[in-house]
Structures are given as structure tokens and as C-alpha cells.
Amino acid sequence: MTTKEILVPDIGSFKDVEIIEILIQVGDKIAADDSIMTVESDKAAMDIPAPFAGTVTEIKRKVGDRISAGTPILMLDCSGQPAVGSRPQESASTVVKSFVPPSPTGEGVNVPLPSHPAPEVPTHIAPKHRPDPVAAHVEFVSGKLAHASPSIRRFARELGADLTRIRGSGPRGRILKADVQAWVKGELAKPTGEAIGLGFPAAPVIDFAQFGEVESLALSRIKKLSGANLHRNWVSAPHVTQFDEADITDLEDFRKSMLEEAGKRGVKLTLLAFLMKAVVNALRHYPSFNASLAADGENLVLKKYFHVGFACDTPDGLVVPVIRDVNKKDVMEIARELAELSELARERKLKIDAMQGGCFTISSLGGIGGTAFTPIINCPEVAILGLSRAEIKPVWNKVTKAFEPRQMLPLSLSYDHRVIDGADGARFTSHLRLMLSDVRRLLL
Ligand code: CAO
């Protein structure tokens, strides 16, 4: 066994520099010029390459130690290596790459290229290894500087990882090998939503703990699923939200007058049940709202059935049960089904088919509060109706020429502008206003 002690080669002005990373382990078989460790001065990082091939038998230094030219760093078993000793250690080529530490506010800001001294390159470096004075030490993409040692840059390059998108967990935010590996794993695990070619810049990875105490809470399965769908729907369908108000004073009087009778039949007669009927009436008048874009993007599939979904808030997140054939059911039956499906949803007993086949969705936040919101279309449906809290407001009566207190229900209709024009959006909510202002019309 021919064991050689490896000393730090002449590294120019790099004296008493700190080892920031050891890139090999005892037992590793390394080739000549493989990086052994990375050292860092206050203005540059540098990889120390192996002068010959061999097997590492001992590592004499650890991360944090300070070294200069001549410091023993490694024992290398060079048995069976033809080139052993054929190349003086002093002539080992050294790849020098400097970095510029990221500015504390550098993210997303168009940072100008820093003017800093060219790295001091040992004179014995072979020309092919001489780094470009700027390009080799700075990853400069999208105005962000990455702080990583040359070996990590090489590693990232091999994996096709963009260092500017990786947050370093090392000292002063330096990117470590583990950061690159974690980033690549994260990228591979991402849903393939990027298939629709949106080309968003990645959101910055922020360590919130640096600002104060934090706690990590896993998202529920429903939240993860609905989140991905909501995101896709929001970006793939051009949304427009039409706001309106419906006078439900008479409807509410009627509903309240029926509460006792409904109660005797075991039904909680809610406003939402009437809204379902009013929506189906409007869908009949405006068939493009009861439609989906065909996959070819060239046709509209008009539906002759009227299945209406309703957003239901559960402890695990949002689900959308669907009431089938609303046109064939009376308000009592709808109210009963609303209650049954909501209960099943909250007990996590809703079957998949109870959430399929919807033509249109109603999202009611009226029981909670708010004046208006922009609901996200439940694609492939083309419209969704949001309901906010009904309030008594002064409304001008043209006949009596006086303000009257009326109960007004805020409507927020989001629609897919690829399918529905703004004029039809306004017509649809006007139709709903008409239906809701005179409950008798729902019978027609
Ligand atoms: N204005 C004023 N009061 C309203 C109202 C409105 N628009 N809508 C409901 N209310 C009242 C009800 O009359 C009821 O009052 P009482 O208890 O005095 O009878 C109370 O608010 C509670 O109603 P509710 O919300 O339990 O019942 P509902 O039939 O109106 O709604 C359901 C059922 C399932 C839609 C609802 O429970 C729910 O989950 N809403 C949240 C939906 C949601 O999260 N949407 C957001 C989706 S986008 O993220």
C-alpha cells in the first residue's frame, strides 16, 4: 500500500482560510482533480482538487478548520495508480471561483452586477482552468445571486438545478449539496400542472422562522386536492364576476311562513333551496350557462339535465355535493337533500358520485357574512353563483316615490368569459333578481 499525505497546494493569496465543506469520505475512490474540499475566504470560495487518484484512508481536517498552503489534509492510498507521484502536488491545477454573497434584499430585485476585484488566480493554474472573471463566480439569473461553492455549482449543473431558485441552508445562506437534492426532489414531486405551459416564476422559498415562531401544519387531503383544482380553474378559465342584488323580502316572508310546516315534515327550509330553483330557471333561459367547453375547444356541450352543486364547508376543507335533477324536485325535496348531503360531507361519508356531474355551482357564504366575493368556477362548469349575507337596505320605490326597507341578497356570479359574454352575465343575474323578487315566478 502506498499511502501519501496530501498537503494543501499553493493557493495564492488564500491563507488561513476556513474549510466550509468536505466533499469526500474515508473509503472514497477519487480521481485526480476531483474536488476534496471547499474553502472560503471573506471574498471567495475555492475547491481544493485531488493531486492524484487513490482511495481516501484518512481525512485530517474538519469543517471549520483553517488551512493554508502546506497544511496536511488527507491520506490517500495510491496503490495501483500508474500516475502516483508522476505529478508534483504543487502543480495540481486549482479551480478558483469566487462568489458574491447575496444581498439581504436581493430576491426579485434587479441587482446590478457587482463590481468586485477579479479573483486572485494562482499563476500555476492551467489556462483551460482559468475562470472567467465574472461568469465563473456569480450565477446571475433573474436578478438574483446564488451563493454556492464551485463543487455545488457543478453538482447543480449536472442535475439541471437552477441555483437561483434554491435557498441555501448553510452559513450566510450558502447552498449545500442537501439543498440542491431537496430542491430537485421537490421539483419532481410537483403536480404536472405546468403542462399547460404557464411558465410562472417559482415562488421564493422563505424560511419564516427567521421572522418569528412558526408551526407547520399538514394540509388535509381535501385541501390539497381542491387547492390544485382551484388553482387550475382560476388560471385556465378567464373569470369575470358580475355583482348584483336581489330583493328577497317577499321570498323570505314566504319561507318563514313555511318553516313550521316544513319542520313538521322534518325539513329545514333554507334560502339556498329556493336559490337552487331560481338558478335552474335561469339556466333554462340561458343554456350557455348550463354547458361545458368540449375538449377540442371548438364546441360547447349543452346539457339537457340540471344538476346543481353547492359548496359545503367541512372541517377538512371545501367539498361540492351535487343535487341531481333540481328541475324535477320541489323546494322541500331540495331542502331535505341539501341537509342530508351537507351532513354526509361533514361526516366524511360523501361518495364520489355524489360530487360528480354538476352543471353549475352555488357557493353560499350568507350564513357567515360578507358583502360580495369572487367565487372560482368549478370547471368544466362555466359559471358559479356566490351568495353573501342578505341585509335590509333602503330601496327607492318608483310608484310610492319613497325609500322602503327591503331585504337585499348580494349575488356574485363568476363566469368563464370564453363561453359567456358580459351582457349575458348581466342578463343572468337580472333574471335571478326577477325570480327571487317574486317567488310565484318560480312556479312558472
Ligand atoms: N343572508 C343572510 N342569512 C343567511 C343567508 C344569507 N344569504 N344564507 C343563510 N343565512 C342564514 C340562514 O337562514 C341560517 O339562519 P338560521 O340559523 O337563523 O335559520 C344561517 O344563516 C345558517 O345557514 P346555513 O349556512 O347553515 O345554511 P344554508 O342552507 O344557507 O347553507 C351550506 C348550507 C352547506 C351552503 C353552508 O353550511 C356552507 O357550508 N356554506 C359555506 C360554503 C363555502 O364555504 N363557500 C365558499 C366556497 S369558495 O371558497
Coordinates of C-alpha atoms and ligand atoms in Angstrom, one line a residue:
M1 CA 0.0 0.0 0.0
T2 CA 1.5 3.4 -1.0
T3 CA -0.1 6.0 1.2
K4 CA 0.7 9.6 0.6
E5 CA 0.0 12.6 2.7
I6 CA -1.8 15.2 0.7
L7 CA -1.0 18.8 1.6
V8 CA -2.8 21.9 0.6
P9 CA -1.3 23.2 -2.7
D10 CA -0.2 26.7 -3.3
I11 CA -3.5 28.5 -3.3
G12 CA -2.2 32.0 -3.9
S13 CA -3.4 34.6 -1.5
F14 CA -5.7 32.2 0.2
K15 CA -4.0 32.0 3.6
D16 CA -5.7 30.8 6.8
V17 CA -9.0 30.1 5.0
E18 CA -11.9 28.2 6.5
I19 CA -12.9 24.7 5.3
I20 CA -16.6 25.1 4.6
E21 CA -17.3 21.7 3.1
I22 CA -15.6 18.3 2.9
L23 CA -16.6 16.6 -0.3
I24 CA -15.2 13.1 0.3
Q25 CA -15.3 10.4 2.9
V26 CA -12.8 7.8 4.1
G27 CA -13.0 4.9 1.7
D28 CA -14.0 7.0 -1.3
K29 CA -12.1 6.2 -4.5
I30 CA -11.2 9.6 -6.1
A31 CA -9.7 10.6 -9.4
A32 CA -7.1 13.2 -10.0
D33 CA -8.6 16.7 -10.0
D34 CA -11.7 15.6 -8.1
S35 CA -12.7 18.2 -5.5
I36 CA -11.7 17.2 -2.0
M37 CA -13.0 20.2 0.0
T38 CA -14.2 23.7 -0.4
V39 CA -12.5 26.6 1.4
E40 CA -13.7 30.1 1.8
S41 CA -12.1 33.4 2.4
D42 CA -14.0 36.6 3.1
K43 CA -14.4 37.2 -0.6
A44 CA -14.1 33.9 -2.4
A45 CA -14.7 30.2 -2.3
M46 CA -12.4 27.7 -3.8
D47 CA -12.4 23.9 -4.3
I48 CA -9.2 22.0 -3.5
P49 CA -8.7 19.3 -6.1
A50 CA -7.0 15.9 -5.5
P51 CA -3.5 15.9 -7.0
F52 CA -3.7 12.1 -7.8
A53 CA -6.2 9.3 -8.0
G54 CA -6.4 6.9 -5.0
T55 CA -8.5 5.8 -2.0
V56 CA -9.1 8.1 0.9
T57 CA -7.7 6.5 4.1
E58 CA -7.8 9.4 6.5
I59 CA -9.2 13.0 6.5
K60 CA -7.0 15.1 8.7
R61 CA -9.2 18.2 8.9
K62 CA -12.9 19.0 9.6
V63 CA -15.3 21.7 8.5
G64 CA -14.5 24.9 10.3
D65 CA -10.7 24.3 10.4
R66 CA -8.5 26.9 8.9
I67 CA -5.8 25.9 6.4
S68 CA -3.0 27.4 4.3
A69 CA -0.7 26.1 1.6
G70 CA 1.2 23.1 3.0
T71 CA -1.4 22.1 5.6
P72 CA -1.8 18.3 5.7
I73 CA -5.4 17.5 4.8
L74 CA -5.7 13.9 3.6
M75 CA -4.1 10.5 3.5
L76 CA -4.5 8.8 0.1
D77 CA -3.7 5.2 -0.8
C78 CA -2.3 5.4 -4.3
S79 CA -1.6 1.7 -4.7
G80 CA -2.0 0.5 -8.3
Q81 CA -2.4 4.1 -9.6
P82 CA 0.0 4.4 -12.5
A83 CA 0.3 8.1 -12.2
V84 CA 1.3 8.2 -8.5
G85 CA 4.0 10.6 -7.8
S86 CA 4.3 11.4 -11.5
R87 CA 2.8 14.8 -10.9
P88 CA 4.1 17.1 -8.2
Q89 CA 1.5 18.3 -5.8
E90 CA 2.5 21.9 -6.4
S91 CA 1.4 21.7 -10.0
A92 CA -2.0 20.4 -9.3
S93 CA -4.5 22.6 -11.0
T94 CA -6.8 24.5 -8.8
V95 CA -10.1 25.8 -9.9
V96 CA -10.9 29.1 -8.3
K97 CA -14.3 30.5 -8.3
S98 CA -15.4 33.5 -6.2
F99 CA -18.8 34.4 -5.2
V100 CA -20.6 37.5 -4.2
P101 CA -22.7 37.0 -1.1
P102 CA -26.4 37.6 -1.8
S103 CA -27.6 40.9 -0.8
P104 CA -30.1 40.7 2.1
T105 CA -32.8 42.1 -0.1
G106 CA -31.6 40.7 -3.3
E107 CA -34.6 38.5 -4.1
G108 CA -36.7 39.6 -7.0
V109 CA -34.7 42.9 -7.2
N110 CA -32.8 43.7 -10.3
V111 CA -29.4 43.7 -8.7
P112 CA -26.7 45.2 -10.9
L113 CA -23.6 43.1 -11.4
P114 CA -21.3 43.8 -8.5
S115 CA -18.0 45.5 -9.2
H116 CA -15.5 43.5 -7.2
P117 CA -11.9 42.7 -7.7
A118 CA -11.1 39.9 -10.1
P119 CA -10.2 36.7 -8.2
E120 CA -6.6 36.2 -7.4
V121 CA -5.7 33.2 -9.5
P122 CA -2.6 31.2 -8.7
T123 CA -0.1 31.6 -11.5
H124 CA 0.3 27.8 -12.0
I125 CA -3.3 27.3 -13.0
A126 CA -3.5 25.9 -16.5
P127 CA -5.2 28.3 -18.9
K128 CA -8.1 25.9 -19.5
H129 CA -8.9 26.2 -15.8
R130 CA -8.6 29.9 -15.5
P131 CA -12.1 31.1 -14.6
D132 CA -13.9 33.9 -16.4
P133 CA -13.5 36.9 -14.0
V134 CA -17.3 37.4 -13.6
A135 CA -19.2 34.5 -15.1
A136 CA -17.5 31.8 -13.1
H137 CA -18.1 33.2 -9.7
V138 CA -21.6 34.5 -10.0
E139 CA -24.8 32.8 -11.0
F140 CA -26.7 35.8 -12.3
V141 CA -30.2 34.9 -13.4
S142 CA -33.4 36.9 -12.8
G143 CA -31.5 39.5 -10.8
K144 CA -30.6 37.1 -8.0
L145 CA -27.2 36.0 -6.9
A146 CA -26.6 32.4 -5.7
H147 CA -24.1 31.6 -3.0
A148 CA -22.6 28.2 -3.6
S149 CA -19.2 26.6 -3.8
P150 CA -17.8 25.5 -7.2
S151 CA -18.5 21.9 -6.5
I152 CA -22.1 22.6 -5.6
R153 CA -22.4 24.6 -8.8
R154 CA -21.1 21.7 -10.7
F155 CA -23.4 19.3 -8.9
A156 CA -26.4 21.6 -9.6
R157 CA -25.4 21.9 -13.3
E158 CA -25.3 18.1 -13.6
L159 CA -28.8 17.8 -12.3
G160 CA -30.1 20.8 -14.2
A161 CA -31.0 22.6 -11.0
D162 CA -31.3 26.4 -11.1
L163 CA -29.3 27.7 -8.2
T164 CA -31.1 31.0 -8.2
R165 CA -34.3 29.2 -7.2
I166 CA -32.7 27.3 -4.3
R167 CA -32.5 28.8 -0.8
G168 CA -29.3 27.8 1.0
S169 CA -29.4 26.4 4.5
G170 CA -25.6 26.8 5.1
P171 CA -23.8 29.6 6.8
R172 CA -24.7 33.0 5.3
G173 CA -27.3 31.3 3.2
R174 CA -24.8 29.2 1.3
I175 CA -26.4 26.5 -0.8
L176 CA -25.3 23.0 0.3
K177 CA -25.5 19.7 -1.6
A178 CA -28.5 18.7 0.6
D179 CA -30.3 21.9 -0.5
V180 CA -29.8 21.0 -4.2
Q181 CA -31.0 17.5 -3.6
A182 CA -34.1 18.6 -1.6
W183 CA -34.9 21.2 -4.4
V184 CA -34.7 18.5 -7.1
K185 CA -36.9 16.1 -5.1
G186 CA -39.4 18.9 -4.6
E187 CA -39.5 19.7 -8.3
L188 CA -40.0 16.1 -9.2
A189 CA -42.9 15.8 -6.7
K190 CA -44.7 18.8 -8.0
P191 CA -48.0 18.2 -9.8
T192 CA -47.6 18.4 -13.5
G193 CA -49.9 21.5 -13.8
E194 CA -47.0 23.1 -15.6
A195 CA -48.1 21.0 -18.6
I196 CA -50.4 23.9 -19.5
G197 CA -47.3 25.9 -20.1
L198 CA -47.9 28.9 -17.8
G199 CA -44.2 29.4 -17.1
F200 CA -44.7 31.1 -13.8
P201 CA -41.6 32.1 -11.9
A202 CA -41.3 29.9 -8.9
A203 CA -42.4 31.4 -5.6
P204 CA -39.5 32.1 -3.4
V205 CA -38.8 29.6 -0.6
I206 CA -38.9 31.6 2.6
D207 CA -37.8 30.4 5.9
F208 CA -40.5 32.1 8.0
A209 CA -38.8 31.1 11.2
Q210 CA -36.3 33.8 10.7
F211 CA -39.1 36.4 11.4
G212 CA -40.6 34.7 14.5
E213 CA -42.0 31.5 15.9
V214 CA -43.8 29.2 13.4
E215 CA -45.6 25.8 13.4
S216 CA -46.0 23.5 10.4
L217 CA -49.5 22.0 9.8
A218 CA -50.0 19.4 7.1
L219 CA -52.8 20.2 4.6
S220 CA -55.7 17.8 4.6
R221 CA -56.1 15.6 1.6
I222 CA -59.2 17.5 0.6
K223 CA -57.4 20.8 0.8
K224 CA -54.5 19.5 -1.3
L225 CA -56.9 18.2 -4.0
S226 CA -59.2 21.2 -4.0
G227 CA -56.3 23.6 -3.9
A228 CA -54.8 22.1 -7.0
N229 CA -58.2 22.2 -8.8
L230 CA -59.0 25.7 -7.7
H231 CA -55.6 26.9 -8.9
R232 CA -56.0 25.2 -12.3
N233 CA -59.5 26.6 -12.7
W234 CA -58.5 30.1 -11.7
V235 CA -55.7 30.3 -14.2
S236 CA -57.2 28.3 -17.1
A237 CA -60.7 30.0 -17.2
P238 CA -60.7 33.8 -17.7
H239 CA -63.0 34.8 -14.9
V240 CA -65.4 37.8 -14.8
T241 CA -67.5 38.4 -11.8
Q242 CA -70.9 40.1 -12.2
F243 CA -72.3 41.6 -8.9
D244 CA -76.0 42.3 -8.3
E245 CA -78.6 42.4 -5.6
A246 CA -81.9 40.6 -5.4
D247 CA -84.8 41.8 -3.4
I248 CA -85.8 38.7 -1.3
T249 CA -88.1 40.4 1.2
D250 CA -91.2 38.6 -0.1
L251 CA -89.4 35.3 -0.6
E252 CA -88.1 35.5 3.0
D253 CA -91.6 36.3 4.3
F254 CA -92.9 33.3 2.4
R255 CA -90.0 31.0 3.5
K256 CA -90.6 32.0 7.2
S257 CA -94.3 31.3 6.9
M258 CA -93.5 27.8 5.7
L259 CA -90.9 27.0 8.3
E260 CA -93.3 25.4 10.7
E261 CA -94.9 23.2 8.1
A262 CA -91.5 22.2 6.7
G263 CA -90.4 21.4 10.3
K264 CA -93.3 19.0 10.7
R265 CA -92.0 17.2 7.6
G266 CA -88.5 17.1 9.1
V267 CA -87.2 19.7 6.7
K268 CA -85.1 22.8 7.4
L269 CA -86.4 25.1 4.6
T270 CA -83.4 27.2 3.8
L271 CA -82.9 30.1 1.4
L272 CA -80.5 28.0 -0.6
A273 CA -83.2 25.6 -1.6
F274 CA -85.1 28.5 -3.3
L275 CA -81.9 29.7 -4.9
M276 CA -81.5 26.3 -6.5
K277 CA -84.9 26.5 -8.1
A278 CA -84.2 30.1 -9.2
V279 CA -80.8 29.1 -10.7
V280 CA -82.4 26.2 -12.7
N281 CA -85.0 28.6 -14.1
A282 CA -82.2 31.0 -15.2
L283 CA -80.2 28.1 -16.7
R284 CA -83.2 27.2 -18.8
H285 CA -83.3 30.7 -20.2
Y286 CA -79.6 31.0 -20.7
P287 CA -78.4 27.5 -21.9
S288 CA -74.8 28.6 -22.4
F289 CA -74.6 28.7 -18.6
N290 CA -75.6 25.0 -18.5
A291 CA -72.7 24.0 -20.7
S292 CA -69.1 22.9 -20.8
L293 CA -66.4 23.6 -23.4
A294 CA -65.6 20.5 -25.4
A295 CA -62.1 19.2 -25.0
D296 CA -61.3 20.3 -28.6
G297 CA -62.1 23.9 -27.6
E298 CA -64.3 24.2 -30.7
N299 CA -67.7 23.2 -29.4
L300 CA -69.9 23.9 -26.5
V301 CA -71.6 20.9 -24.9
L302 CA -75.1 22.0 -23.9
K303 CA -76.6 19.9 -21.1
K304 CA -80.2 19.0 -21.0
Y305 CA -80.1 18.0 -17.4
F306 CA -80.0 20.3 -14.3
H307 CA -77.6 19.0 -11.6
V308 CA -76.6 21.8 -9.3
G309 CA -73.7 21.6 -6.9
F310 CA -73.3 23.6 -3.7
A311 CA -70.0 24.4 -1.9
C312 CA -70.0 22.9 1.5
D313 CA -67.6 24.0 4.2
T314 CA -66.3 21.0 6.2
P315 CA -63.6 20.7 8.9
D316 CA -61.4 19.1 6.3
G317 CA -62.0 21.7 3.6
L318 CA -64.3 22.5 0.8
V319 CA -66.4 19.9 -1.0
V320 CA -69.1 20.3 -3.6
P321 CA -72.0 17.8 -3.3
V322 CA -74.4 17.8 -6.3
I323 CA -78.2 17.7 -6.2
R324 CA -79.4 15.9 -9.3
D325 CA -82.3 16.9 -11.5
V326 CA -83.2 20.0 -9.5
N327 CA -85.8 20.9 -12.2
K328 CA -87.7 17.8 -11.2
K329 CA -87.7 18.4 -7.5
D330 CA -89.8 20.8 -5.3
V331 CA -88.2 23.1 -2.8
M332 CA -89.0 20.8 0.1
E333 CA -87.2 17.9 -1.5
I334 CA -84.2 20.1 -2.4
A335 CA -84.0 21.4 1.2
R336 CA -84.1 17.9 2.5
E337 CA -81.3 16.8 0.2
L338 CA -79.2 19.8 0.9
A339 CA -79.3 19.0 4.6
E340 CA -78.6 15.3 4.0
L341 CA -75.7 15.9 1.6
S342 CA -74.2 18.6 3.9
E343 CA -74.3 16.2 6.9
L344 CA -72.7 13.4 4.9
A345 CA -70.0 15.8 3.7
R346 CA -69.2 16.9 7.2
E347 CA -69.1 13.3 8.4
R348 CA -66.7 12.5 5.5
K349 CA -69.2 9.9 4.2
L350 CA -69.9 11.6 0.9
K351 CA -69.5 9.2 -2.0
I352 CA -67.6 10.3 -5.1
D353 CA -70.6 10.0 -7.4
A354 CA -72.5 12.5 -5.1
M355 CA -69.9 15.1 -6.2
Q356 CA -69.9 14.4 -9.9
G357 CA -72.0 15.6 -12.8
G358 CA -72.7 19.1 -11.7
C359 CA -73.7 21.7 -14.3
F360 CA -73.5 24.8 -12.1
T361 CA -72.4 25.6 -8.5
I362 CA -73.8 27.8 -5.8
S363 CA -71.4 28.9 -3.1
S364 CA -73.3 30.4 -0.1
L365 CA -71.4 32.4 2.4
G366 CA -74.6 34.2 3.5
G367 CA -74.8 32.3 6.8
I368 CA -71.3 33.6 7.7
G369 CA -71.1 37.2 6.4
G370 CA -69.6 39.5 3.7
T371 CA -71.0 41.7 1.1
A372 CA -69.5 40.2 -2.1
F373 CA -66.8 37.9 -3.3
T374 CA -65.3 36.4 -6.5
P375 CA -66.1 32.6 -6.5
I376 CA -63.8 30.4 -8.6
I377 CA -65.6 28.5 -11.3
N378 CA -65.9 24.8 -10.7
C379 CA -64.5 23.8 -14.1
P380 CA -65.6 22.2 -16.5
E381 CA -68.7 24.1 -15.5
V382 CA -68.7 27.7 -16.9
A383 CA -70.3 29.7 -14.1
I384 CA -70.8 29.8 -10.3
L385 CA -73.1 31.9 -8.2
G386 CA -71.8 33.3 -4.9
L387 CA -74.3 34.4 -2.2
S388 CA -73.4 36.8 0.5
R389 CA -75.3 38.0 3.6
A390 CA -78.7 39.5 2.9
E391 CA -79.2 42.9 4.6
I392 CA -82.1 45.2 4.9
K393 CA -81.4 48.3 2.8
P394 CA -83.4 51.4 1.8
V395 CA -84.7 50.8 -1.8
W396 CA -86.4 53.5 -3.9
N397 CA -90.0 52.7 -4.8
K398 CA -90.8 54.4 -8.1
V399 CA -94.5 54.1 -7.5
T400 CA -94.8 55.4 -4.0
K401 CA -91.7 57.7 -4.6
A402 CA -90.3 56.7 -1.2
F403 CA -87.5 54.6 0.2
E404 CA -88.6 51.3 1.6
P405 CA -86.7 48.8 3.8
R406 CA -86.1 45.8 1.7
Q407 CA -84.1 42.6 2.3
M408 CA -81.4 42.6 -0.4
L409 CA -79.4 39.4 -1.2
P410 CA -75.9 40.1 -2.8
L411 CA -75.2 37.9 -5.8
S412 CA -71.7 37.4 -7.2
L413 CA -71.8 35.5 -10.5
S414 CA -68.3 34.4 -11.8
Y415 CA -68.4 33.1 -15.4
D416 CA -65.9 31.8 -18.0
H417 CA -65.5 34.7 -20.5
R418 CA -64.5 32.3 -23.2
V419 CA -68.1 31.0 -23.2
I420 CA -70.2 33.8 -21.7
D421 CA -70.3 37.4 -22.8
G422 CA -70.6 40.2 -20.2
A423 CA -74.0 41.1 -21.5
D424 CA -75.3 37.6 -20.8
G425 CA -73.6 37.6 -17.4
A426 CA -75.7 40.7 -16.5
R427 CA -78.8 39.2 -18.1
F428 CA -78.4 36.1 -16.0
T429 CA -78.2 38.0 -12.7
S430 CA -81.1 40.2 -13.8
H431 CA -83.2 37.1 -14.4
L432 CA -82.3 35.8 -10.9
R433 CA -83.3 39.1 -9.4
L434 CA -86.7 38.8 -11.1
M435 CA -87.2 35.2 -10.0
L436 CA -86.2 35.9 -6.4
S437 CA -88.2 39.1 -6.1
D438 CA -91.4 37.3 -6.9
V439 CA -91.5 33.7 -5.6
R440 CA -94.6 32.9 -7.7
R441 CA -92.5 33.1 -10.9
L442 CA -90.6 30.0 -9.7
L443 CA -93.7 28.0 -10.3
L444 CA -93.9 29.0 -14.0
Ligands
CAO1 N1 -78.1 36.0 4.1 C1 -78.5 36.0 5.4 N2 -78.6 34.9 6.2 C2 -78.4 33.8 5.6 C3 -78.0 33.6 4.3 C4 -77.9 34.8 3.5 N3 -77.5 34.8 2.2 N4 -77.8 32.3 4.0 C5 -78.1 31.7 5.1 N5 -78.4 32.5 6.1 C6 -78.8 32.2 7.4 C7 -79.7 31.0 7.4 O1 -81.0 31.5 7.3 C8 -79.4 30.4 8.8 O2 -80.1 31.2 9.8 P1 -80.9 30.5 11.0 O3 -80.0 29.5 11.6 O4 -81.4 31.6 11.8 O5 -82.0 29.7 10.3 C9 -77.9 30.6 9.0 O6 -77.6 31.7 8.1 C10 -77.1 29.5 8.7 O7 -77.4 29.0 7.4 P2 -76.5 27.7 6.8 O8 -75.3 28.3 6.2 O9 -76.3 26.7 7.9 O10 -77.5 27.1 5.8 P3 -77.5 27.2 4.3 O11 -78.5 26.3 3.8 O12 -77.7 28.7 4.0 O13 -76.1 26.8 3.8 C11 -74.2 25.4 3.3 C12 -75.7 25.4 3.7 C13 -73.8 23.9 3.2 C14 -74.1 26.1 1.9 C15 -73.4 26.1 4.3 O14 -73.5 25.5 5.5 C16 -71.9 26.2 3.9 O15 -71.1 25.3 4.1 N6 -71.5 27.4 3.5 C17 -70.1 27.7 3.2 C18 -69.9 27.5 1.7 C19 -68.5 27.9 1.3 O16 -67.5 27.6 2.1 N7 -68.3 28.6 0.2 C20 -67.0 29.1 -0.1 C21 -66.6 28.4 -1.3 S1 -65.3 29.3 -2.1 O17 -64.1 29.1 -1.1

